[in-house]
Amino acid sequence: METAKCRLRALSWASKYLPARSPSWNCSSRGYTRHVSSIRHRRFATAAAPEGARKPYYVTTPIFYVNAGAARQGGRPIPHRHRRTWDEGSVSRLQIQRAAQAAGMDTQAFCDMNCKTFEALVKAANLNHDHFIRTTDAAHKDAVRYFWAKGFLKEMLQHRGYIYTSKHEGWYSVSDETFFPQSSVQSALDPATGRKVMVSVETGKEVEWSSETNYHFRLSAFQDRLLQFYKENESFVRPASYMTELIKSVSSGLQDLSISRPAERLNWGIRVPGDDTQTIYVWLDALINYLTKAGYPFPPGQEHKLGWPADVHVIGKDIVRFHCIYWPAFLMALDLPLPRNILIHGHWTMNKEKMSKSTGNVVNPFFAIDRFGVDTMRFFLTYQGPLGDDSDYDNEFIIRDYKKLLQWGLGNLSHRIMGVAKWDLRPYIEAAASGNLPNASDLDSAHQAFIETAPQRVADHMDNLNPRAALREIMGIIEKTQKYFHQAEPWKDRDQAHRIIYNVCESLRMAGILLQPFMPEKSAELLDLLRVDAADRSKRRFSAASYGADLEYGKDVEKTKKILFPPLIVED
């Protein structure tokens, strides 16, 4: 393609915009303020802030389109309780423009309506976040314009030849808001109409031939830098299998990227600074929102104050290219730090087929939460949601896991130990505190050794961004404790029972603490049942999930008929 000189009026506009604005937001979540000084550094980061710098632990979620209501999205707990997080509602420009027209609504009003559904889902799922950002937010628009303008004026993009104008032809997906090369499309039969259409091999979405003149980003110039970065930061992408695919894709060559669309075709979006005939490409626009709430444009010396670079971008496998190729290249072009880790998850399928709003095989998350309970859904989605391959969703699977792991597992164990202890735990805990427990049998010693090392295994899984493995490790504590309880038979030997009952209580207390990121309500019920002090927050922190760390719980336990995991009310 022939290049053309970028419009000078864009440069003129940008020169007026350069004075940096100061970020005007604070970090608060559900009624409390998080202090940066209390935030510990990451142990598994692939890049670091300047030595001595302190920054919040910063997590972002995928960028959700608001062209329709929320379908089921997988929430994953992220290690470290001191963190800055936000969810995002992205506005896929042309797709939403058409959806709004079909609904007979103003585009902004249409987005406002659907964004409320996403925010309601965050609340219903009992998720804690610092900010819900939209690509229509005024501060975000300012950040996008600054990002573009800064590139021109610092001579990083234009004069290095990273941005140019050219005619672009190719297969364009309205749903994905991107062009695909001929090698990435194929003919398919539309099941709704029976007509043959061209679709993306990668996403399965319909594409249409498009020809237009717009701005391009010279992505091809970053091939070597990207490959070198991947080589030096092997844990940048998790799971590791995606890094192999990424290196293969980039090594095969990169095509330059169209980063604007004609405003006559896409009239709703952020205009290119100084050129009202062009609208900024949605994926350049949307990716910048990761910078927006981190205070971009950064005042001098405060680049890391609000969290940048991000510690973890959590994304779906269908947007790997945008986050692992385009986004690093954009940041490299402006000499900005790259995110430290990108955690990629698979998709939930229905009967082994991808969920799609167009085919109607989606799960209404509000109905699922109402039917099974929020903690049950959080548990199932994490326990069965692999990071690599897809996972099949079925109500029967939820019921199966609830009964086996929660009702007959954790719930049954907690109430059986209360029965054996006759709802009085203090004699056993006080015996441990005074060193008067009976000598440990081989069975006792083996179980104690297992639960003493379990918290570190959980922490390692979380530090390696594998919450599924962490949750399974926690449930392994329950499974092994059940076996230990049945083999040790504390109801037969009352003298030896003191150590057995204490070991089981410690297993439950530690598991309850470790379960808090996954099942906040049920873990609180379990810890309340054991009378672990809720007023003293240190008693329920991760550091307290250590054998013998708390010898003050179990006071004034009240006998109750309330069941931790009651039978589910389900249809036949």
PDB file of N, CA and C in Angstrom, residues 104-195:
ATOM      1  N   GLY A 104     -34.664   1.337  17.603  1.00  0.00           N
ATOM      2  CA  GLY A 104     -35.315   2.632  17.514  1.00  0.00           C
ATOM      3  C   GLY A 104     -34.925   3.571  18.627  1.00  0.00           C
ATOM      4  N   MET A 105     -33.668   3.461  19.093  1.00  0.00           N
ATOM      5  CA  MET A 105     -33.212   4.274  20.214  1.00  0.00           C
ATOM      6  C   MET A 105     -32.000   5.105  19.835  1.00  0.00           C
ATOM      7  N   ASP A 106     -31.819   6.197  20.575  1.00  0.00           N
ATOM      8  CA  ASP A 106     -30.580   6.953  20.476  1.00  0.00           C
ATOM      9  C   ASP A 106     -29.435   6.060  20.943  1.00  0.00           C
ATOM     10  N   THR A 107     -28.291   6.138  20.260  1.00  0.00           N
ATOM     11  CA  THR A 107     -27.183   5.228  20.559  1.00  0.00           C
ATOM     12  C   THR A 107     -26.703   5.356  21.994  1.00  0.00           C
ATOM     13  N   GLN A 108     -26.533   6.585  22.481  1.00  0.00           N
ATOM     14  CA  GLN A 108     -26.059   6.776  23.851  1.00  0.00           C
ATOM     15  C   GLN A 108     -27.066   6.225  24.856  1.00  0.00           C
ATOM     16  N   ALA A 109     -28.352   6.484  24.621  1.00  0.00           N
ATOM     17  CA  ALA A 109     -29.386   5.977  25.527  1.00  0.00           C
ATOM     18  C   ALA A 109     -29.427   4.451  25.514  1.00  0.00           C
ATOM     19  N   PHE A 110     -29.189   3.872  24.336  1.00  0.00           N
ATOM     20  CA  PHE A 110     -29.161   2.419  24.197  1.00  0.00           C
ATOM     21  C   PHE A 110     -28.034   1.824  25.041  1.00  0.00           C
ATOM     22  N   CYS A 111     -26.868   2.453  24.986  1.00  0.00           N
ATOM     23  CA  CYS A 111     -25.721   1.979  25.774  1.00  0.00           C
ATOM     24  C   CYS A 111     -25.960   2.173  27.265  1.00  0.00           C
ATOM     25  N   ASP A 112     -26.538   3.310  27.627  1.00  0.00           N
ATOM     26  CA  ASP A 112     -26.834   3.569  29.036  1.00  0.00           C
ATOM     27  C   ASP A 112     -27.725   2.469  29.609  1.00  0.00           C
ATOM     28  N   MET A 113     -28.707   2.061  28.828  1.00  0.00           N
ATOM     29  CA  MET A 113     -29.647   1.039  29.276  1.00  0.00           C
ATOM     30  C   MET A 113     -28.940  -0.292  29.516  1.00  0.00           C
ATOM     31  N   ASN A 114     -28.127  -0.730  28.542  1.00  0.00           N
ATOM     32  CA  ASN A 114     -27.478  -2.025  28.669  1.00  0.00           C
ATOM     33  C   ASN A 114     -26.335  -2.023  29.680  1.00  0.00           C
ATOM     34  N   CYS A 115     -25.672  -0.880  29.838  1.00  0.00           N
ATOM     35  CA  CYS A 115     -24.593  -0.812  30.835  1.00  0.00           C
ATOM     36  C   CYS A 115     -25.137  -1.031  32.241  1.00  0.00           C
ATOM     37  N   LYS A 116     -26.356  -0.572  32.490  1.00  0.00           N
ATOM     38  CA  LYS A 116     -26.957  -0.764  33.810  1.00  0.00           C
ATOM     39  C   LYS A 116     -27.117  -2.249  34.124  1.00  0.00           C
ATOM     40  N   THR A 117     -27.363  -3.050  33.084  1.00  0.00           N
ATOM     41  CA  THR A 117     -27.491  -4.486  33.289  1.00  0.00           C
ATOM     42  C   THR A 117     -26.169  -5.093  33.730  1.00  0.00           C
ATOM     43  N   PHE A 118     -25.073  -4.653  33.103  1.00  0.00           N
ATOM     44  CA  PHE A 118     -23.758  -5.167  33.483  1.00  0.00           C
ATOM     45  C   PHE A 118     -23.405  -4.759  34.913  1.00  0.00           C
ATOM     46  N   GLU A 119     -23.704  -3.527  35.255  1.00  0.00           N
ATOM     47  CA  GLU A 119     -23.419  -3.065  36.613  1.00  0.00           C
ATOM     48  C   GLU A 119     -24.260  -3.835  37.629  1.00  0.00           C
ATOM     49  N   ALA A 120     -25.504  -4.136  37.255  1.00  0.00           N
ATOM     50  CA  ALA A 120     -26.371  -4.906  38.146  1.00  0.00           C
ATOM     51  C   ALA A 120     -25.834  -6.325  38.331  1.00  0.00           C
ATOM     52  N   LEU A 121     -25.252  -6.887  37.270  1.00  0.00           N
ATOM     53  CA  LEU A 121     -24.695  -8.234  37.367  1.00  0.00           C
ATOM     54  C   LEU A 121     -23.485  -8.265  38.292  1.00  0.00           C
ATOM     55  N   VAL A 122     -22.655  -7.240  38.212  1.00  0.00           N
ATOM     56  CA  VAL A 122     -21.498  -7.156  39.108  1.00  0.00           C
ATOM     57  C   VAL A 122     -21.963  -7.181  40.563  1.00  0.00           C
ATOM     58  N   LYS A 123     -23.020  -6.445  40.845  1.00  0.00           N
ATOM     59  CA  LYS A 123     -23.557  -6.395  42.208  1.00  0.00           C
ATOM     60  C   LYS A 123     -24.171  -7.731  42.594  1.00  0.00           C
ATOM     61  N   ALA A 124     -24.934  -8.328  41.679  1.00  0.00           N
ATOM     62  CA  ALA A 124     -25.593  -9.604  41.974  1.00  0.00           C
ATOM     63  C   ALA A 124     -24.581 -10.716  42.219  1.00  0.00           C
ATOM     64  N   ALA A 125     -23.447 -10.657  41.525  1.00  0.00           N
ATOM     65  CA  ALA A 125     -22.412 -11.683  41.670  1.00  0.00           C
ATOM     66  C   ALA A 125     -21.513 -11.435  42.872  1.00  0.00           C
ATOM     67  N   ASN A 126     -21.813 -10.374  43.631  1.00  0.00           N
ATOM     68  CA  ASN A 126     -21.046 -10.048  44.835  1.00  0.00           C
ATOM     69  C   ASN A 126     -19.573  -9.834  44.504  1.00  0.00           C
ATOM     70  N   LEU A 127     -19.331  -9.125  43.407  1.00  0.00           N
ATOM     71  CA  LEU A 127     -17.970  -8.822  42.983  1.00  0.00           C
ATOM     72  C   LEU A 127     -17.576  -7.441  43.479  1.00  0.00           C
ATOM     73  N   ASN A 128     -16.356  -7.325  43.915  1.00  0.00           N
ATOM     74  CA  ASN A 128     -15.847  -6.067  44.442  1.00  0.00           C
ATOM     75  C   ASN A 128     -14.935  -5.428  43.408  1.00  0.00           C
ATOM     76  N   HIS A 129     -15.231  -4.202  43.019  1.00  0.00           N
ATOM     77  CA  HIS A 129     -14.388  -3.495  42.061  1.00  0.00           C
ATOM     78  C   HIS A 129     -14.330  -2.029  42.462  1.00  0.00           C
ATOM     79  N   ASP A 130     -13.289  -1.368  42.005  1.00  0.00           N
ATOM     80  CA  ASP A 130     -13.113   0.041  42.340  1.00  0.00           C
ATOM     81  C   ASP A 130     -13.832   0.952  41.360  1.00  0.00           C
ATOM     82  N   HIS A 131     -13.855   0.549  40.098  1.00  0.00           N
ATOM     83  CA  HIS A 131     -14.487   1.399  39.089  1.00  0.00           C
ATOM     84  C   HIS A 131     -15.086   0.560  37.975  1.00  0.00           C
ATOM     85  N   PHE A 132     -16.193   1.028  37.471  1.00  0.00           N
ATOM     86  CA  PHE A 132     -16.808   0.486  36.265  1.00  0.00           C
ATOM     87  C   PHE A 132     -16.635   1.556  35.197  1.00  0.00           C
ATOM     88  N   ILE A 133     -15.763   1.301  34.246  1.00  0.00           N
ATOM     89  CA  ILE A 133     -15.443   2.319  33.249  1.00  0.00           C
ATOM     90  C   ILE A 133     -16.144   2.012  31.936  1.00  0.00           C
ATOM     91  N   ARG A 134     -16.555   3.071  31.266  1.00  0.00           N
ATOM     92  CA  ARG A 134     -17.174   2.948  29.947  1.00  0.00           C
ATOM     93  C   ARG A 134     -16.352   3.748  28.949  1.00  0.00           C
ATOM     94  N   THR A 135     -16.297   3.250  27.733  1.00  0.00           N
ATOM     95  CA  THR A 135     -15.529   3.970  26.721  1.00  0.00           C
ATOM     96  C   THR A 135     -16.230   5.245  26.273  1.00  0.00           C
ATOM     97  N   THR A 136     -17.414   5.492  26.801  1.00  0.00           N
ATOM     98  CA  THR A 136     -18.102   6.758  26.529  1.00  0.00           C
ATOM     99  C   THR A 136     -17.875   7.776  27.640  1.00  0.00           C
ATOM    100  N   ASP A 137     -17.132   7.401  28.685  1.00  0.00           N
ATOM    101  CA  ASP A 137     -16.837   8.348  29.764  1.00  0.00           C
ATOM    102  C   ASP A 137     -16.013   9.515  29.233  1.00  0.00           C
ATOM    103  N   ALA A 138     -16.298  10.712  29.731  1.00  0.00           N
ATOM    104  CA  ALA A 138     -15.588  11.911  29.266  1.00  0.00           C
ATOM    105  C   ALA A 138     -14.087  11.809  29.521  1.00  0.00           C
ATOM    106  N   ALA A 139     -13.699  11.305  30.695  1.00  0.00           N
ATOM    107  CA  ALA A 139     -12.273  11.188  31.013  1.00  0.00           C
ATOM    108  C   ALA A 139     -11.578  10.227  30.062  1.00  0.00           C
ATOM    109  N   HIS A 140     -12.294   9.180  29.665  1.00  0.00           N
ATOM    110  CA  HIS A 140     -11.697   8.225  28.731  1.00  0.00           C
ATOM    111  C   HIS A 140     -11.512   8.848  27.353  1.00  0.00           C
ATOM    112  N   LYS A 141     -12.495   9.602  26.903  1.00  0.00           N
ATOM    113  CA  LYS A 141     -12.363  10.274  25.607  1.00  0.00           C
ATOM    114  C   LYS A 141     -11.155  11.204  25.603  1.00  0.00           C
ATOM    115  N   ASP A 142     -10.964  11.917  26.711  1.00  0.00           N
ATOM    116  CA  ASP A 142      -9.801  12.801  26.823  1.00  0.00           C
ATOM    117  C   ASP A 142      -8.505  12.002  26.732  1.00  0.00           C
ATOM    118  N   ALA A 143      -8.470  10.849  27.408  1.00  0.00           N
ATOM    119  CA  ALA A 143      -7.260  10.026  27.397  1.00  0.00           C
ATOM    120  C   ALA A 143      -6.957   9.506  25.999  1.00  0.00           C
ATOM    121  N   VAL A 144      -7.992   9.113  25.259  1.00  0.00           N
ATOM    122  CA  VAL A 144      -7.796   8.613  23.896  1.00  0.00           C
ATOM    123  C   VAL A 144      -7.256   9.718  22.998  1.00  0.00           C
ATOM    124  N   ARG A 145      -7.851  10.905  23.100  1.00  0.00           N
ATOM    125  CA  ARG A 145      -7.375  12.022  22.280  1.00  0.00           C
ATOM    126  C   ARG A 145      -5.930  12.372  22.633  1.00  0.00           C
ATOM    127  N   TYR A 146      -5.608  12.332  23.908  1.00  0.00           N
ATOM    128  CA  TYR A 146      -4.247  12.650  24.340  1.00  0.00           C
ATOM    129  C   TYR A 146      -3.266  11.598  23.830  1.00  0.00           C
ATOM    130  N   PHE A 147      -3.654  10.340  23.912  1.00  0.00           N
ATOM    131  CA  PHE A 147      -2.809   9.242  23.442  1.00  0.00           C
ATOM    132  C   PHE A 147      -2.455   9.442  21.977  1.00  0.00           C
ATOM    133  N   TRP A 148      -3.463   9.783  21.176  1.00  0.00           N
ATOM    134  CA  TRP A 148      -3.251  10.012  19.746  1.00  0.00           C
ATOM    135  C   TRP A 148      -2.403  11.261  19.539  1.00  0.00           C
ATOM    136  N   ALA A 149      -2.773  12.360  20.208  1.00  0.00           N
ATOM    137  CA  ALA A 149      -2.077  13.629  20.017  1.00  0.00           C
ATOM    138  C   ALA A 149      -0.637  13.563  20.497  1.00  0.00           C
ATOM    139  N   LYS A 150      -0.420  12.912  21.617  1.00  0.00           N
ATOM    140  CA  LYS A 150       0.929  12.794  22.157  1.00  0.00           C
ATOM    141  C   LYS A 150       1.833  12.080  21.166  1.00  0.00           C
ATOM    142  N   GLY A 151       1.276  11.085  20.524  1.00  0.00           N
ATOM    143  CA  GLY A 151       2.070  10.343  19.557  1.00  0.00           C
ATOM    144  C   GLY A 151       2.535  11.215  18.420  1.00  0.00           C
ATOM    145  N   PHE A 152       1.665  12.106  17.937  1.00  0.00           N
ATOM    146  CA  PHE A 152       2.046  13.008  16.853  1.00  0.00           C
ATOM    147  C   PHE A 152       3.125  13.980  17.313  1.00  0.00           C
ATOM    148  N   LEU A 153       2.882  14.665  18.432  1.00  0.00           N
ATOM    149  CA  LEU A 153       3.748  15.770  18.818  1.00  0.00           C
ATOM    150  C   LEU A 153       5.102  15.310  19.326  1.00  0.00           C
ATOM    151  N   LYS A 154       5.185  14.115  19.887  1.00  0.00           N
ATOM    152  CA  LYS A 154       6.473  13.623  20.359  1.00  0.00           C
ATOM    153  C   LYS A 154       7.258  12.978  19.220  1.00  0.00           C
ATOM    154  N   GLU A 155       6.707  13.064  18.029  1.00  0.00           N
ATOM    155  CA  GLU A 155       7.354  12.535  16.830  1.00  0.00           C
ATOM    156  C   GLU A 155       7.666  11.053  16.979  1.00  0.00           C
ATOM    157  N   MET A 156       6.844  10.367  17.763  1.00  0.00           N
ATOM    158  CA  MET A 156       7.061   8.942  17.955  1.00  0.00           C
ATOM    159  C   MET A 156       6.314   8.120  16.918  1.00  0.00           C
ATOM    160  N   LEU A 157       5.205   8.645  16.474  1.00  0.00           N
ATOM    161  CA  LEU A 157       4.398   7.874  15.545  1.00  0.00           C
ATOM    162  C   LEU A 157       4.533   8.383  14.118  1.00  0.00           C
ATOM    163  N   GLN A 158       4.228   9.637  13.917  1.00  0.00           N
ATOM    164  CA  GLN A 158       4.226  10.158  12.555  1.00  0.00           C
ATOM    165  C   GLN A 158       5.618  10.172  11.939  1.00  0.00           C
ATOM    166  N   HIS A 159       6.573  10.785  12.636  1.00  0.00           N
ATOM    167  CA  HIS A 159       7.889  10.956  12.044  1.00  0.00           C
ATOM    168  C   HIS A 159       8.694   9.664  12.026  1.00  0.00           C
ATOM    169  N   ARG A 160       8.310   8.704  12.816  1.00  0.00           N
ATOM    170  CA  ARG A 160       8.932   7.392  12.717  1.00  0.00           C
ATOM    171  C   ARG A 160       8.226   6.541  11.667  1.00  0.00           C
ATOM    172  N   GLY A 161       7.179   7.089  11.130  1.00  0.00           N
ATOM    173  CA  GLY A 161       6.438   6.362  10.110  1.00  0.00           C
ATOM    174  C   GLY A 161       5.495   5.319  10.661  1.00  0.00           C
ATOM    175  N   TYR A 162       5.129   5.427  11.948  1.00  0.00           N
ATOM    176  CA  TYR A 162       4.238   4.439  12.543  1.00  0.00           C
ATOM    177  C   TYR A 162       2.780   4.673  12.160  1.00  0.00           C
ATOM    178  N   ILE A 163       2.425   5.917  11.827  1.00  0.00           N
ATOM    179  CA  ILE A 163       1.060   6.220  11.403  1.00  0.00           C
ATOM    180  C   ILE A 163       1.095   6.829  10.012  1.00  0.00           C
ATOM    181  N   TYR A 164       0.238   6.328   9.154  1.00  0.00           N
ATOM    182  CA  TYR A 164       0.131   6.868   7.801  1.00  0.00           C
ATOM    183  C   TYR A 164      -1.294   6.641   7.308  1.00  0.00           C
ATOM    184  N   THR A 165      -1.670   7.324   6.234  1.00  0.00           N
ATOM    185  CA  THR A 165      -2.994   7.130   5.650  1.00  0.00           C
ATOM    186  C   THR A 165      -2.868   6.326   4.369  1.00  0.00           C
ATOM    187  N   SER A 166      -3.852   5.490   4.142  1.00  0.00           N
ATOM    188  CA  SER A 166      -3.815   4.633   2.963  1.00  0.00           C
ATOM    189  C   SER A 166      -5.191   4.034   2.718  1.00  0.00           C
ATOM    190  N   LYS A 167      -5.410   3.602   1.502  1.00  0.00           N
ATOM    191  CA  LYS A 167      -6.638   2.893   1.168  1.00  0.00           C
ATOM    192  C   LYS A 167      -6.531   1.473   1.695  1.00  0.00           C
ATOM    193  N   HIS A 168      -7.610   1.019   2.311  1.00  0.00           N
ATOM    194  CA  HIS A 168      -7.601  -0.315   2.909  1.00  0.00           C
ATOM    195  C   HIS A 168      -8.773  -1.118   2.376  1.00  0.00           C
ATOM    196  N   GLU A 169      -8.497  -2.316   1.921  1.00  0.00           N
ATOM    197  CA  GLU A 169      -9.531  -3.224   1.454  1.00  0.00           C
ATOM    198  C   GLU A 169      -9.382  -4.560   2.170  1.00  0.00           C
ATOM    199  N   GLY A 170     -10.501  -5.161   2.480  1.00  0.00           N
ATOM    200  CA  GLY A 170     -10.429  -6.461   3.132  1.00  0.00           C
ATOM    201  C   GLY A 170     -11.769  -6.906   3.672  1.00  0.00           C
ATOM    202  N   TRP A 171     -11.757  -8.064   4.304  1.00  0.00           N
ATOM    203  CA  TRP A 171     -12.965  -8.612   4.906  1.00  0.00           C
ATOM    204  C   TRP A 171     -13.133  -8.027   6.299  1.00  0.00           C
ATOM    205  N   TYR A 172     -14.251  -7.357   6.509  1.00  0.00           N
ATOM    206  CA  TYR A 172     -14.475  -6.638   7.763  1.00  0.00           C
ATOM    207  C   TYR A 172     -15.612  -7.277   8.549  1.00  0.00           C
ATOM    208  N   SER A 173     -15.368  -7.506   9.852  1.00  0.00           N
ATOM    209  CA  SER A 173     -16.388  -8.050  10.743  1.00  0.00           C
ATOM    210  C   SER A 173     -16.970  -6.931  11.587  1.00  0.00           C
ATOM    211  N   VAL A 174     -18.261  -6.718  11.453  1.00  0.00           N
ATOM    212  CA  VAL A 174     -18.932  -5.704  12.264  1.00  0.00           C
ATOM    213  C   VAL A 174     -18.917  -6.116  13.733  1.00  0.00           C
ATOM    214  N   SER A 175     -19.162  -7.401  14.005  1.00  0.00           N
ATOM    215  CA  SER A 175     -19.202  -7.880  15.387  1.00  0.00           C
ATOM    216  C   SER A 175     -17.855  -7.754  16.075  1.00  0.00           C
ATOM    217  N   ASP A 176     -16.785  -8.094  15.353  1.00  0.00           N
ATOM    218  CA  ASP A 176     -15.447  -8.071  15.948  1.00  0.00           C
ATOM    219  C   ASP A 176     -14.762  -6.729  15.788  1.00  0.00           C
ATOM    220  N   GLU A 177     -15.341  -5.844  14.969  1.00  0.00           N
ATOM    221  CA  GLU A 177     -14.761  -4.527  14.711  1.00  0.00           C
ATOM    222  C   GLU A 177     -13.314  -4.631  14.221  1.00  0.00           C
ATOM    223  N   THR A 178     -13.076  -5.537  13.275  1.00  0.00           N
ATOM    224  CA  THR A 178     -11.716  -5.689  12.769  1.00  0.00           C
ATOM    225  C   THR A 178     -11.728  -6.273  11.368  1.00  0.00           C
ATOM    226  N   PHE A 179     -10.628  -6.032  10.638  1.00  0.00           N
ATOM    227  CA  PHE A 179     -10.428  -6.603   9.319  1.00  0.00           C
ATOM    228  C   PHE A 179      -9.728  -7.951   9.450  1.00  0.00           C
ATOM    229  N   PHE A 180     -10.050  -8.863   8.543  1.00  0.00           N
ATOM    230  CA  PHE A 180      -9.383 -10.156   8.490  1.00  0.00           C
ATOM    231  C   PHE A 180      -8.797 -10.367   7.101  1.00  0.00           C
ATOM    232  N   PRO A 181      -7.588 -10.946   7.002  1.00  0.00           N
ATOM    233  CA  PRO A 181      -7.015 -11.254   5.693  1.00  0.00           C
ATOM    234  C   PRO A 181      -7.767 -12.401   5.034  1.00  0.00           C
ATOM    235  N   GLN A 182      -7.549 -12.576   3.743  1.00  0.00           N
ATOM    236  CA  GLN A 182      -8.227 -13.620   2.991  1.00  0.00           C
ATOM    237  C   GLN A 182      -7.981 -14.994   3.605  1.00  0.00           C
ATOM    238  N   SER A 183      -6.782 -15.199   4.139  1.00  0.00           N
ATOM    239  CA  SER A 183      -6.429 -16.495   4.721  1.00  0.00           C
ATOM    240  C   SER A 183      -7.185 -16.794   6.011  1.00  0.00           C
ATOM    241  N   SER A 184      -7.851 -15.782   6.571  1.00  0.00           N
ATOM    242  CA  SER A 184      -8.535 -15.960   7.856  1.00  0.00           C
ATOM    243  C   SER A 184     -10.048 -15.956   7.730  1.00  0.00           C
ATOM    244  N   VAL A 185     -10.564 -16.088   6.504  1.00  0.00           N
ATOM    245  CA  VAL A 185     -12.012 -16.148   6.304  1.00  0.00           C
ATOM    246  C   VAL A 185     -12.353 -17.396   5.499  1.00  0.00           C
ATOM    247  N   GLN A 186     -13.600 -17.817   5.615  1.00  0.00           N
ATOM    248  CA  GLN A 186     -14.058 -18.985   4.881  1.00  0.00           C
ATOM    249  C   GLN A 186     -15.557 -18.871   4.623  1.00  0.00           C
ATOM    250  N   SER A 187     -16.032 -19.645   3.675  1.00  0.00           N
ATOM    251  CA  SER A 187     -17.455 -19.651   3.356  1.00  0.00           C
ATOM    252  C   SER A 187     -18.197 -20.531   4.352  1.00  0.00           C
ATOM    253  N   ALA A 188     -19.400 -20.093   4.733  1.00  0.00           N
ATOM    254  CA  ALA A 188     -20.208 -20.864   5.680  1.00  0.00           C
ATOM    255  C   ALA A 188     -21.681 -20.648   5.376  1.00  0.00           C
ATOM    256  N   LEU A 189     -22.519 -21.516   5.906  1.00  0.00           N
ATOM    257  CA  LEU A 189     -23.962 -21.423   5.706  1.00  0.00           C
ATOM    258  C   LEU A 189     -24.595 -20.786   6.931  1.00  0.00           C
ATOM    259  N   ASP A 190     -25.337 -19.700   6.707  1.00  0.00           N
ATOM    260  CA  ASP A 190     -26.035 -19.032   7.800  1.00  0.00           C
ATOM    261  C   ASP A 190     -27.235 -19.888   8.199  1.00  0.00           C
ATOM    262  N   PRO A 191     -27.254 -20.454   9.423  1.00  0.00           N
ATOM    263  CA  PRO A 191     -28.353 -21.348   9.819  1.00  0.00           C
ATOM    264  C   PRO A 191     -29.706 -20.654   9.883  1.00  0.00           C
ATOM    265  N   ALA A 192     -29.711 -19.342  10.072  1.00  0.00           N
ATOM    266  CA  ALA A 192     -30.975 -18.616  10.202  1.00  0.00           C
ATOM    267  C   ALA A 192     -31.638 -18.366   8.855  1.00  0.00           C
ATOM    268  N   THR A 193     -30.808 -18.128   7.821  1.00  0.00           N
ATOM    269  CA  THR A 193     -31.358 -17.755   6.512  1.00  0.00           C
ATOM    270  C   THR A 193     -31.096 -18.789   5.427  1.00  0.00           C
ATOM    271  N   GLY A 194     -30.127 -19.666   5.659  1.00  0.00           N
ATOM    272  CA  GLY A 194     -29.775 -20.652   4.647  1.00  0.00           C
ATOM    273  C   GLY A 194     -28.878 -20.120   3.549  1.00  0.00           C
ATOM    274  N   ARG A 195     -28.482 -18.852   3.640  1.00  0.00           N
ATOM    275  CA  ARG A 195     -27.621 -18.285   2.600  1.00  0.00           C
ATOM    276  C   ARG A 195     -26.155 -18.486   2.951  1.00  0.00           C
TER     277      ARG A 195
END
